[in-house]
Amino acid sequence: MRRQFVTQREYYAFRLQYRNGEGHTIFQAGKALQHFCIDAYSSIELNRVAFLRYHQPQLRAEVYQGLQDVMAWGDLDGDKMGHIVLPGTYIGSPRYMQQLYHDAMAVVEFFGNPDLFITFTYKPMVVSRVFHIKLSTLIDDIKKNYYFGKTIATEIPDPQQDPVGYEAVCKFILHGPCGEANSNAPCMRDKKKRANGKCSKQFPKDFNSATTFDKFGNVVYRRSNTGVEVQKGSMTLDNRHVVPYNRNLLVRMQAHINVEVCHKGKLIKYLLKYVTKGPDRSLVIVENANASQNNPEM
Ligand SMILES: [Zn+2]
């Protein structure tokens, strides 16, 4: 049966397509376009939350039959019976995160431990469709074209022997400038972590003639002092500033792709952290200043 209405999300998704014969003003609007997208999504989300709020009786009946419910926050606590339940279909809700966690665990149970840990980042100006194409290509490269042998590198290629690799590494995978040369860098925010002269991502790393393990079992990649240097702003970067990468992948994708050896145990937790950590949130308490004076126990 044909629907008579579209959802709010579908409406905006329709509006955000580039079509010949239609005005393209919004797509040329730069930051205003991003603002529009955020406003539109906030509005969609507000309506979704409102729907959930006013359909709690229907949602609960379904939700309380599920096993995940036992795990979800607060449900065993009698005091909280009046709270609003966000179902697992709501992105970012505790139940959503629980489901992701269980899915991830099921994947590990079936396939065993992961082998590689790859982070693929792109600048925001790249259209999501382009990113999606690159991501699919990346997955194909890994599964069908076997890009990975012993090919994780943490050194800058020689500009004479491999100019293409050198250029890609300089452009996409060096960490910095940070430290004293750029104290505004995001990795410099937490001052406590800077006691050893390194930023929060532990750069610059030390030079290292061979790949080894440290006392915690973490991989310490080879970073020999080859003398190859790159000038970024006022800072000279060398092999101590290279984020682990795969040369062919970097050249092919022209994006920041961090590749790490995923050696059992601990890294699974780290991998799952990305799946389950959820959105940033803050806890705010509003108190009556006079109340605590009258009653010191409060
Ligand atoms: Zn840094």
PDB file of C-alpha atoms and ligand atoms in Angstrom:
ATOM      1  CA  MET A   1       0.000   0.000   0.000  1.00  0.00           C
ATOM      2  CA  ARG A   2       1.259   3.450  -0.853  1.00  0.00           C
ATOM      3  CA  ARG A   3       1.913   5.781   2.023  1.00  0.00           C
ATOM      4  CA  GLN A   4       0.269   9.153   1.932  1.00  0.00           C
ATOM      5  CA  PHE A   5       2.943  10.806   4.053  1.00  0.00           C
ATOM      6  CA  VAL A   6       6.704  10.831   4.296  1.00  0.00           C
ATOM      7  CA  THR A   7       8.613  11.043   7.562  1.00  0.00           C
ATOM      8  CA  GLN A   8      10.370  14.225   8.527  1.00  0.00           C
ATOM      9  CA  ARG A   9      13.756  12.606   7.919  1.00  0.00           C
ATOM     10  CA  GLU A  10      12.701  11.425   4.480  1.00  0.00           C
ATOM     11  CA  TYR A  11      11.514  14.911   3.645  1.00  0.00           C
ATOM     12  CA  TYR A  12      14.856  16.491   4.513  1.00  0.00           C
ATOM     13  CA  ALA A  13      16.757  13.687   2.784  1.00  0.00           C
ATOM     14  CA  PHE A  14      14.725  14.483  -0.349  1.00  0.00           C
ATOM     15  CA  ARG A  15      15.408  18.202  -0.063  1.00  0.00           C
ATOM     16  CA  LEU A  16      19.140  17.608   0.308  1.00  0.00           C
ATOM     17  CA  GLN A  17      19.549  15.998  -3.114  1.00  0.00           C
ATOM     18  CA  TYR A  18      21.171  17.858  -5.996  1.00  0.00           C
ATOM     19  CA  ARG A  19      18.804  17.827  -8.985  1.00  0.00           C
ATOM     20  CA  ASN A  20      19.098  19.363 -12.430  1.00  0.00           C
ATOM     21  CA  GLY A  21      16.436  21.972 -13.071  1.00  0.00           C
ATOM     22  CA  GLU A  22      16.119  22.897  -9.396  1.00  0.00           C
ATOM     23  CA  GLY A  23      17.711  25.685  -7.394  1.00  0.00           C
ATOM     24  CA  HIS A  24      21.073  24.809  -5.866  1.00  0.00           C
ATOM     25  CA  THR A  25      21.398  27.764  -3.507  1.00  0.00           C
ATOM     26  CA  ILE A  26      21.470  25.713  -0.318  1.00  0.00           C
ATOM     27  CA  PHE A  27      24.357  23.533  -1.576  1.00  0.00           C
ATOM     28  CA  GLN A  28      26.478  26.589  -2.247  1.00  0.00           C
ATOM     29  CA  ALA A  29      25.819  28.059   1.175  1.00  0.00           C
ATOM     30  CA  GLY A  30      28.932  26.635   2.889  1.00  0.00           C
ATOM     31  CA  LYS A  31      28.582  26.700   6.655  1.00  0.00           C
ATOM     32  CA  ALA A  32      24.951  27.789   6.375  1.00  0.00           C
ATOM     33  CA  LEU A  33      24.264  24.401   4.732  1.00  0.00           C
ATOM     34  CA  GLN A  34      25.815  22.635   7.721  1.00  0.00           C
ATOM     35  CA  HIS A  35      23.764  24.821  10.015  1.00  0.00           C
ATOM     36  CA  PHE A  36      20.638  23.891   8.091  1.00  0.00           C
ATOM     37  CA  CYS A  37      21.451  20.167   8.366  1.00  0.00           C
ATOM     38  CA  ILE A  38      22.007  20.429  12.123  1.00  0.00           C
ATOM     39  CA  ASP A  39      18.784  22.388  12.638  1.00  0.00           C
ATOM     40  CA  ALA A  40      16.874  19.885  10.538  1.00  0.00           C
ATOM     41  CA  TYR A  41      18.275  16.921  12.444  1.00  0.00           C
ATOM     42  CA  SER A  42      17.662  18.545  15.834  1.00  0.00           C
ATOM     43  CA  SER A  43      14.065  19.012  14.829  1.00  0.00           C
ATOM     44  CA  ILE A  44      13.774  15.385  13.679  1.00  0.00           C
ATOM     45  CA  GLU A  45      15.302  14.155  16.922  1.00  0.00           C
ATOM     46  CA  LEU A  46      13.041  16.344  19.044  1.00  0.00           C
ATOM     47  CA  ASN A  47      10.002  14.860  17.368  1.00  0.00           C
ATOM     48  CA  ARG A  48      11.311  11.336  17.786  1.00  0.00           C
ATOM     49  CA  VAL A  49      11.874  11.872  21.486  1.00  0.00           C
ATOM     50  CA  ALA A  50       8.431  13.420  21.822  1.00  0.00           C
ATOM     51  CA  PHE A  51       6.915  10.383  20.106  1.00  0.00           C
ATOM     52  CA  LEU A  52       8.669   8.048  22.537  1.00  0.00           C
ATOM     53  CA  ARG A  53       7.561  10.128  25.485  1.00  0.00           C
ATOM     54  CA  TYR A  54       3.881   9.979  24.544  1.00  0.00           C
ATOM     55  CA  HIS A  55       3.905   6.308  23.527  1.00  0.00           C
ATOM     56  CA  GLN A  56       5.491   4.881  26.667  1.00  0.00           C
ATOM     57  CA  PRO A  57       2.685   2.386  27.464  1.00  0.00           C
ATOM     58  CA  GLN A  58       2.965   0.766  24.025  1.00  0.00           C
ATOM     59  CA  LEU A  59       6.783   0.758  24.113  1.00  0.00           C
ATOM     60  CA  ARG A  60       7.064  -0.711  27.585  1.00  0.00           C
ATOM     61  CA  ALA A  61       4.855  -3.678  26.851  1.00  0.00           C
ATOM     62  CA  GLU A  62       7.157  -4.666  24.048  1.00  0.00           C
ATOM     63  CA  VAL A  63      10.382  -3.770  25.780  1.00  0.00           C
ATOM     64  CA  TYR A  64       9.751  -5.617  29.041  1.00  0.00           C
ATOM     65  CA  GLN A  65       9.527  -8.917  27.231  1.00  0.00           C
ATOM     66  CA  GLY A  66      13.119  -8.575  26.039  1.00  0.00           C
ATOM     67  CA  LEU A  67      16.136 -10.082  27.726  1.00  0.00           C
ATOM     68  CA  GLN A  68      18.146  -6.894  27.244  1.00  0.00           C
ATOM     69  CA  ASP A  69      15.783  -5.217  29.625  1.00  0.00           C
ATOM     70  CA  VAL A  70      17.292  -6.952  32.623  1.00  0.00           C
ATOM     71  CA  MET A  71      20.632  -5.466  31.695  1.00  0.00           C
ATOM     72  CA  ALA A  72      19.438  -1.954  30.996  1.00  0.00           C
ATOM     73  CA  TRP A  73      19.955   0.775  33.521  1.00  0.00           C
ATOM     74  CA  GLY A  74      17.577   1.350  36.357  1.00  0.00           C
ATOM     75  CA  ASP A  75      14.945  -1.228  35.577  1.00  0.00           C
ATOM     76  CA  LEU A  76      15.623  -3.279  38.714  1.00  0.00           C
ATOM     77  CA  ASP A  77      15.393  -0.181  40.842  1.00  0.00           C
ATOM     78  CA  GLY A  78      11.883   0.366  42.176  1.00  0.00           C
ATOM     79  CA  ASP A  79      12.433   4.091  42.624  1.00  0.00           C
ATOM     80  CA  LYS A  80      12.880   4.612  38.950  1.00  0.00           C
ATOM     81  CA  MET A  81       9.700   2.975  37.711  1.00  0.00           C
ATOM     82  CA  GLY A  82       8.374   6.319  36.514  1.00  0.00           C
ATOM     83  CA  HIS A  83      11.274   7.080  34.208  1.00  0.00           C
ATOM     84  CA  ILE A  84      10.972   7.227  30.465  1.00  0.00           C
ATOM     85  CA  VAL A  85      12.223   4.216  28.543  1.00  0.00           C
ATOM     86  CA  LEU A  86      14.226   4.855  25.389  1.00  0.00           C
ATOM     87  CA  PRO A  87      13.996   1.735  23.216  1.00  0.00           C
ATOM     88  CA  GLY A  88      16.981   0.145  21.471  1.00  0.00           C
ATOM     89  CA  THR A  89      15.882   1.641  18.173  1.00  0.00           C
ATOM     90  CA  TYR A  90      16.701   5.099  19.495  1.00  0.00           C
ATOM     91  CA  ILE A  91      20.310   5.787  18.447  1.00  0.00           C
ATOM     92  CA  GLY A  92      22.556   6.446  21.429  1.00  0.00           C
ATOM     93  CA  SER A  93      20.175   5.152  24.107  1.00  0.00           C
ATOM     94  CA  PRO A  94      21.492   2.704  26.758  1.00  0.00           C
ATOM     95  CA  ARG A  95      19.556  -0.169  25.133  1.00  0.00           C
ATOM     96  CA  TYR A  96      20.992   0.725  21.733  1.00  0.00           C
ATOM     97  CA  MET A  97      24.502   0.569  23.225  1.00  0.00           C
ATOM     98  CA  GLN A  98      23.738  -2.752  24.954  1.00  0.00           C
ATOM     99  CA  GLN A  99      22.636  -4.225  21.647  1.00  0.00           C
ATOM    100  CA  LEU A 100      25.775  -3.027  19.899  1.00  0.00           C
ATOM    101  CA  TYR A 101      27.875  -4.568  22.644  1.00  0.00           C
ATOM    102  CA  HIS A 102      26.104  -7.919  22.360  1.00  0.00           C
ATOM    103  CA  ASP A 103      26.440  -7.832  18.573  1.00  0.00           C
ATOM    104  CA  ALA A 104      30.154  -7.080  18.856  1.00  0.00           C
ATOM    105  CA  MET A 105      30.618  -9.936  21.317  1.00  0.00           C
ATOM    106  CA  ALA A 106      28.742 -12.313  19.031  1.00  0.00           C
ATOM    107  CA  VAL A 107      31.019 -11.317  16.146  1.00  0.00           C
ATOM    108  CA  VAL A 108      34.123 -12.048  18.250  1.00  0.00           C
ATOM    109  CA  GLU A 109      32.664 -15.355  19.381  1.00  0.00           C
ATOM    110  CA  PHE A 110      32.019 -16.422  15.797  1.00  0.00           C
ATOM    111  CA  PHE A 111      35.138 -15.102  14.022  1.00  0.00           C
ATOM    112  CA  GLY A 112      37.646 -14.995  16.876  1.00  0.00           C
ATOM    113  CA  ASN A 113      39.817 -12.042  17.836  1.00  0.00           C
ATOM    114  CA  PRO A 114      40.244  -9.174  15.367  1.00  0.00           C
ATOM    115  CA  ASP A 115      43.559  -8.868  13.474  1.00  0.00           C
ATOM    116  CA  LEU A 116      43.676  -5.207  12.588  1.00  0.00           C
ATOM    117  CA  PHE A 117      42.430  -1.987  14.100  1.00  0.00           C
ATOM    118  CA  ILE A 118      41.875   0.624  11.404  1.00  0.00           C
ATOM    119  CA  THR A 119      40.712   4.195  11.966  1.00  0.00           C
ATOM    120  CA  PHE A 120      39.576   5.988   8.806  1.00  0.00           C
ATOM    121  CA  THR A 121      39.067   9.755   9.113  1.00  0.00           C
ATOM    122  CA  TYR A 122      38.126  12.318   6.503  1.00  0.00           C
ATOM    123  CA  LYS A 123      37.751  16.052   6.426  1.00  0.00           C
ATOM    124  CA  PRO A 124      34.134  17.268   6.827  1.00  0.00           C
ATOM    125  CA  MET A 125      34.003  18.813   3.340  1.00  0.00           C
ATOM    126  CA  VAL A 126      33.947  15.371   1.760  1.00  0.00           C
ATOM    127  CA  VAL A 127      30.391  14.422   0.923  1.00  0.00           C
ATOM    128  CA  SER A 128      29.141  11.421   2.889  1.00  0.00           C
ATOM    129  CA  ARG A 129      28.469   9.533  -0.344  1.00  0.00           C
ATOM    130  CA  VAL A 130      32.107   9.918  -1.377  1.00  0.00           C
ATOM    131  CA  PHE A 131      33.193   8.722   2.052  1.00  0.00           C
ATOM    132  CA  HIS A 132      30.892   5.740   1.747  1.00  0.00           C
ATOM    133  CA  ILE A 133      32.399   4.813  -1.645  1.00  0.00           C
ATOM    134  CA  LYS A 134      35.900   5.025  -0.164  1.00  0.00           C
ATOM    135  CA  LEU A 135      34.880   2.965   2.853  1.00  0.00           C
ATOM    136  CA  SER A 136      33.413   0.219   0.646  1.00  0.00           C
ATOM    137  CA  THR A 137      36.596   0.219  -1.434  1.00  0.00           C
ATOM    138  CA  LEU A 138      38.658  -0.054   1.727  1.00  0.00           C
ATOM    139  CA  ILE A 139      36.673  -3.072   2.909  1.00  0.00           C
ATOM    140  CA  ASP A 140      37.060  -4.684  -0.536  1.00  0.00           C
ATOM    141  CA  ASP A 141      40.792  -3.992  -0.469  1.00  0.00           C
ATOM    142  CA  ILE A 142      41.107  -5.750   2.839  1.00  0.00           C
ATOM    143  CA  LYS A 143      38.841  -8.693   2.066  1.00  0.00           C
ATOM    144  CA  LYS A 144      39.559  -9.307  -1.625  1.00  0.00           C
ATOM    145  CA  ASN A 145      42.827  -7.593  -2.481  1.00  0.00           C
ATOM    146  CA  TYR A 146      44.755  -8.468   0.690  1.00  0.00           C
ATOM    147  CA  TYR A 147      46.492  -5.163   1.262  1.00  0.00           C
ATOM    148  CA  PHE A 148      47.948  -6.308   4.525  1.00  0.00           C
ATOM    149  CA  GLY A 149      50.930  -8.509   4.960  1.00  0.00           C
ATOM    150  CA  LYS A 150      53.674  -7.206   7.147  1.00  0.00           C
ATOM    151  CA  THR A 151      53.024  -3.730   5.867  1.00  0.00           C
ATOM    152  CA  ILE A 152      52.315  -1.451   8.773  1.00  0.00           C
ATOM    153  CA  ALA A 153      54.834   1.368   8.679  1.00  0.00           C
ATOM    154  CA  THR A 154      55.792   4.122  11.105  1.00  0.00           C
ATOM    155  CA  GLU A 155      58.511   5.804   9.087  1.00  0.00           C
ATOM    156  CA  ILE A 156      58.392   8.530   6.455  1.00  0.00           C
ATOM    157  CA  PRO A 157      59.265   7.129   2.991  1.00  0.00           C
ATOM    158  CA  ASP A 158      62.385   8.439   1.249  1.00  0.00           C
ATOM    159  CA  PRO A 159      61.293  11.379  -0.966  1.00  0.00           C
ATOM    160  CA  GLN A 160      63.652  10.262  -3.782  1.00  0.00           C
ATOM    161  CA  GLN A 161      62.778   6.554  -3.752  1.00  0.00           C
ATOM    162  CA  ASP A 162      59.031   6.917  -3.142  1.00  0.00           C
ATOM    163  CA  PRO A 163      57.842  10.476  -3.838  1.00  0.00           C
ATOM    164  CA  VAL A 164      54.168   9.460  -3.988  1.00  0.00           C
ATOM    165  CA  GLY A 165      54.295   7.689  -0.635  1.00  0.00           C
ATOM    166  CA  TYR A 166      56.300  10.547   0.854  1.00  0.00           C
ATOM    167  CA  GLU A 167      53.693  13.084  -0.235  1.00  0.00           C
ATOM    168  CA  ALA A 168      50.769  11.052   1.124  1.00  0.00           C
ATOM    169  CA  VAL A 169      52.482  10.489   4.480  1.00  0.00           C
ATOM    170  CA  CYS A 170      53.323  14.193   4.810  1.00  0.00           C
ATOM    171  CA  LYS A 171      49.792  15.205   3.948  1.00  0.00           C
ATOM    172  CA  PHE A 172      47.701  12.736   5.901  1.00  0.00           C
ATOM    173  CA  ILE A 173      49.411  10.713   8.597  1.00  0.00           C
ATOM    174  CA  LEU A 174      51.882  12.884  10.529  1.00  0.00           C
ATOM    175  CA  HIS A 175      50.892  13.880  14.042  1.00  0.00           C
ATOM    176  CA  GLY A 176      51.446  17.560  14.721  1.00  0.00           C
ATOM    177  CA  PRO A 177      52.404  20.255  15.037  1.00  0.00           C
ATOM    178  CA  CYS A 178      51.665  20.074  18.750  1.00  0.00           C
ATOM    179  CA  GLY A 179      53.740  20.502  21.910  1.00  0.00           C
ATOM    180  CA  GLU A 180      55.420  23.854  22.418  1.00  0.00           C
ATOM    181  CA  ALA A 181      55.108  24.768  18.735  1.00  0.00           C
ATOM    182  CA  ASN A 182      51.312  24.568  18.914  1.00  0.00           C
ATOM    183  CA  SER A 183      49.893  24.566  22.425  1.00  0.00           C
ATOM    184  CA  ASN A 184      46.363  25.016  20.988  1.00  0.00           C
ATOM    185  CA  ALA A 185      46.347  21.544  19.416  1.00  0.00           C
ATOM    186  CA  PRO A 186      43.502  19.288  20.709  1.00  0.00           C
ATOM    187  CA  CYS A 187      46.039  16.801  22.112  1.00  0.00           C
ATOM    188  CA  MET A 188      47.508  19.553  24.330  1.00  0.00           C
ATOM    189  CA  ARG A 189      44.375  20.300  26.310  1.00  0.00           C
ATOM    190  CA  ASP A 190      44.986  18.075  29.312  1.00  0.00           C
ATOM    191  CA  LYS A 191      47.965  19.664  31.062  1.00  0.00           C
ATOM    192  CA  LYS A 192      48.463  16.816  33.534  1.00  0.00           C
ATOM    193  CA  LYS A 193      49.338  14.417  30.758  1.00  0.00           C
ATOM    194  CA  ARG A 194      52.142  16.652  29.495  1.00  0.00           C
ATOM    195  CA  ALA A 195      54.552  16.031  32.354  1.00  0.00           C
ATOM    196  CA  ASN A 196      56.843  13.820  30.218  1.00  0.00           C
ATOM    197  CA  GLY A 197      57.037  16.399  27.421  1.00  0.00           C
ATOM    198  CA  LYS A 198      54.579  14.444  25.267  1.00  0.00           C
ATOM    199  CA  CYS A 199      51.048  15.305  24.215  1.00  0.00           C
ATOM    200  CA  SER A 200      47.961  13.283  25.189  1.00  0.00           C
ATOM    201  CA  LYS A 201      48.571  10.971  22.191  1.00  0.00           C
ATOM    202  CA  GLN A 202      52.127  10.353  23.468  1.00  0.00           C
ATOM    203  CA  PHE A 203      53.848  12.151  20.592  1.00  0.00           C
ATOM    204  CA  PRO A 204      56.690  12.573  19.827  1.00  0.00           C
ATOM    205  CA  LYS A 205      57.475   8.853  20.233  1.00  0.00           C
ATOM    206  CA  ASP A 206      61.057   7.702  20.733  1.00  0.00           C
ATOM    207  CA  PHE A 207      63.335   6.566  17.949  1.00  0.00           C
ATOM    208  CA  ASN A 208      63.464   2.797  17.819  1.00  0.00           C
ATOM    209  CA  SER A 209      65.671   0.584  15.670  1.00  0.00           C
ATOM    210  CA  ALA A 210      63.323  -2.433  15.675  1.00  0.00           C
ATOM    211  CA  THR A 211      59.680  -3.286  16.354  1.00  0.00           C
ATOM    212  CA  THR A 212      59.338  -4.686  19.887  1.00  0.00           C
ATOM    213  CA  PHE A 213      56.842  -5.118  22.701  1.00  0.00           C
ATOM    214  CA  ASP A 214      56.881  -2.995  25.836  1.00  0.00           C
ATOM    215  CA  LYS A 215      56.402  -4.418  29.365  1.00  0.00           C
ATOM    216  CA  PHE A 216      52.583  -4.143  29.021  1.00  0.00           C
ATOM    217  CA  GLY A 217      52.607  -6.182  25.811  1.00  0.00           C
ATOM    218  CA  ASN A 218      51.904  -3.197  23.560  1.00  0.00           C
ATOM    219  CA  VAL A 219      53.571  -3.041  20.153  1.00  0.00           C
ATOM    220  CA  VAL A 220      56.386  -0.497  19.888  1.00  0.00           C
ATOM    221  CA  TYR A 221      56.902   0.081  16.170  1.00  0.00           C
ATOM    222  CA  ARG A 222      60.264   0.603  14.501  1.00  0.00           C
ATOM    223  CA  ARG A 223      61.109   4.288  14.100  1.00  0.00           C
ATOM    224  CA  SER A 224      64.723   4.523  12.997  1.00  0.00           C
ATOM    225  CA  ASN A 225      66.406   7.892  12.663  1.00  0.00           C
ATOM    226  CA  THR A 226      66.585   8.067   8.854  1.00  0.00           C
ATOM    227  CA  GLY A 227      67.122  11.813   8.743  1.00  0.00           C
ATOM    228  CA  VAL A 228      63.979  12.382   6.643  1.00  0.00           C
ATOM    229  CA  GLU A 229      62.234  15.484   7.955  1.00  0.00           C
ATOM    230  CA  VAL A 230      59.078  17.424   7.136  1.00  0.00           C
ATOM    231  CA  GLN A 231      58.461  21.069   7.956  1.00  0.00           C
ATOM    232  CA  LYS A 232      54.940  21.825   9.280  1.00  0.00           C
ATOM    233  CA  GLY A 233      54.433  25.386  10.413  1.00  0.00           C
ATOM    234  CA  SER A 234      57.233  26.196  12.814  1.00  0.00           C
ATOM    235  CA  MET A 235      57.807  22.531  13.652  1.00  0.00           C
ATOM    236  CA  THR A 236      60.069  19.944  12.069  1.00  0.00           C
ATOM    237  CA  LEU A 237      58.477  16.497  12.077  1.00  0.00           C
ATOM    238  CA  ASP A 238      60.337  13.213  11.598  1.00  0.00           C
ATOM    239  CA  ASN A 239      59.792   9.474  12.170  1.00  0.00           C
ATOM    240  CA  ARG A 240      58.863  10.150  15.796  1.00  0.00           C
ATOM    241  CA  HIS A 241      55.649  11.854  14.608  1.00  0.00           C
ATOM    242  CA  VAL A 242      54.305   9.169  12.270  1.00  0.00           C
ATOM    243  CA  VAL A 243      50.932   7.580  13.069  1.00  0.00           C
ATOM    244  CA  PRO A 244      51.097   3.855  12.082  1.00  0.00           C
ATOM    245  CA  TYR A 245      49.865   3.479   8.499  1.00  0.00           C
ATOM    246  CA  ASN A 246      49.784   1.232   5.432  1.00  0.00           C
ATOM    247  CA  ARG A 247      51.546   2.883   2.489  1.00  0.00           C
ATOM    248  CA  ASN A 248      49.371   1.557  -0.367  1.00  0.00           C
ATOM    249  CA  LEU A 249      46.147   2.219   1.497  1.00  0.00           C
ATOM    250  CA  LEU A 250      47.196   5.777   2.257  1.00  0.00           C
ATOM    251  CA  VAL A 251      48.144   6.514  -1.359  1.00  0.00           C
ATOM    252  CA  ARG A 252      44.984   4.910  -2.704  1.00  0.00           C
ATOM    253  CA  MET A 253      42.502   6.533  -0.313  1.00  0.00           C
ATOM    254  CA  GLN A 254      44.214   9.892   0.216  1.00  0.00           C
ATOM    255  CA  ALA A 255      42.839  10.028   3.753  1.00  0.00           C
ATOM    256  CA  HIS A 256      44.049   9.746   7.339  1.00  0.00           C
ATOM    257  CA  ILE A 257      43.963   5.980   7.908  1.00  0.00           C
ATOM    258  CA  ASN A 258      45.576   4.713  11.086  1.00  0.00           C
ATOM    259  CA  VAL A 259      46.414   0.990  11.007  1.00  0.00           C
ATOM    260  CA  GLU A 260      47.463  -0.894  14.147  1.00  0.00           C
ATOM    261  CA  VAL A 261      48.309  -4.506  14.861  1.00  0.00           C
ATOM    262  CA  CYS A 262      45.389  -5.811  16.884  1.00  0.00           C
ATOM    263  CA  HIS A 263      47.049  -8.267  19.224  1.00  0.00           C
ATOM    264  CA  LYS A 264      44.413 -10.082  21.280  1.00  0.00           C
ATOM    265  CA  GLY A 265      42.942  -9.313  24.657  1.00  0.00           C
ATOM    266  CA  LYS A 266      43.320  -5.692  25.569  1.00  0.00           C
ATOM    267  CA  LEU A 267      42.659  -4.257  22.146  1.00  0.00           C
ATOM    268  CA  ILE A 268      39.251  -5.909  21.934  1.00  0.00           C
ATOM    269  CA  LYS A 269      38.215  -3.809  24.885  1.00  0.00           C
ATOM    270  CA  TYR A 270      39.513  -0.725  23.132  1.00  0.00           C
ATOM    271  CA  LEU A 271      37.703  -1.674  19.943  1.00  0.00           C
ATOM    272  CA  LEU A 272      34.482  -2.162  21.885  1.00  0.00           C
ATOM    273  CA  LYS A 273      34.975   1.133  23.648  1.00  0.00           C
ATOM    274  CA  TYR A 274      34.430   2.811  20.310  1.00  0.00           C
ATOM    275  CA  VAL A 275      31.251   0.843  19.791  1.00  0.00           C
ATOM    276  CA  THR A 276      29.816   1.364  23.235  1.00  0.00           C
ATOM    277  CA  LYS A 277      31.091   4.648  24.606  1.00  0.00           C
ATOM    278  CA  GLY A 278      28.133   6.550  23.217  1.00  0.00           C
ATOM    279  CA  PRO A 279      27.740  10.278  22.831  1.00  0.00           C
ATOM    280  CA  ASP A 280      29.409  12.823  25.098  1.00  0.00           C
ATOM    281  CA  ARG A 281      27.227  13.786  28.017  1.00  0.00           C
ATOM    282  CA  SER A 282      27.415  15.821  31.178  1.00  0.00           C
ATOM    283  CA  LEU A 283      25.730  15.505  34.553  1.00  0.00           C
ATOM    284  CA  VAL A 284      24.410  18.732  36.047  1.00  0.00           C
ATOM    285  CA  ILE A 285      22.951  19.148  39.533  1.00  0.00           C
ATOM    286  CA  VAL A 286      20.954  22.230  40.454  1.00  0.00           C
ATOM    287  CA  GLU A 287      20.872  22.852  44.207  1.00  0.00           C
ATOM    288  CA  ASN A 288      19.234  25.359  46.486  1.00  0.00           C
ATOM    289  CA  ALA A 289      22.116  27.122  48.242  1.00  0.00           C
ATOM    290  CA  ASN A 290      20.033  27.815  51.375  1.00  0.00           C
ATOM    291  CA  ALA A 291      18.856  24.227  51.778  1.00  0.00           C
ATOM    292  CA  SER A 292      22.324  22.930  52.584  1.00  0.00           C
ATOM    293  CA  GLN A 293      22.815  25.623  55.246  1.00  0.00           C
ATOM    294  CA  ASN A 294      19.680  24.581  57.116  1.00  0.00           C
ATOM    295  CA  ASN A 295      20.471  20.922  56.924  1.00  0.00           C
ATOM    296  CA  PRO A 296      24.207  20.141  57.039  1.00  0.00           C
ATOM    297  CA  GLU A 297      23.623  16.494  56.140  1.00  0.00           C
ATOM    298  CA  MET A 298      22.312  17.330  52.711  1.00  0.00           C
TER     299      MET A 298
HETATM  300 ZN    ZN B   1      50.052  15.819  19.873  1.00  0.00          ZN
END
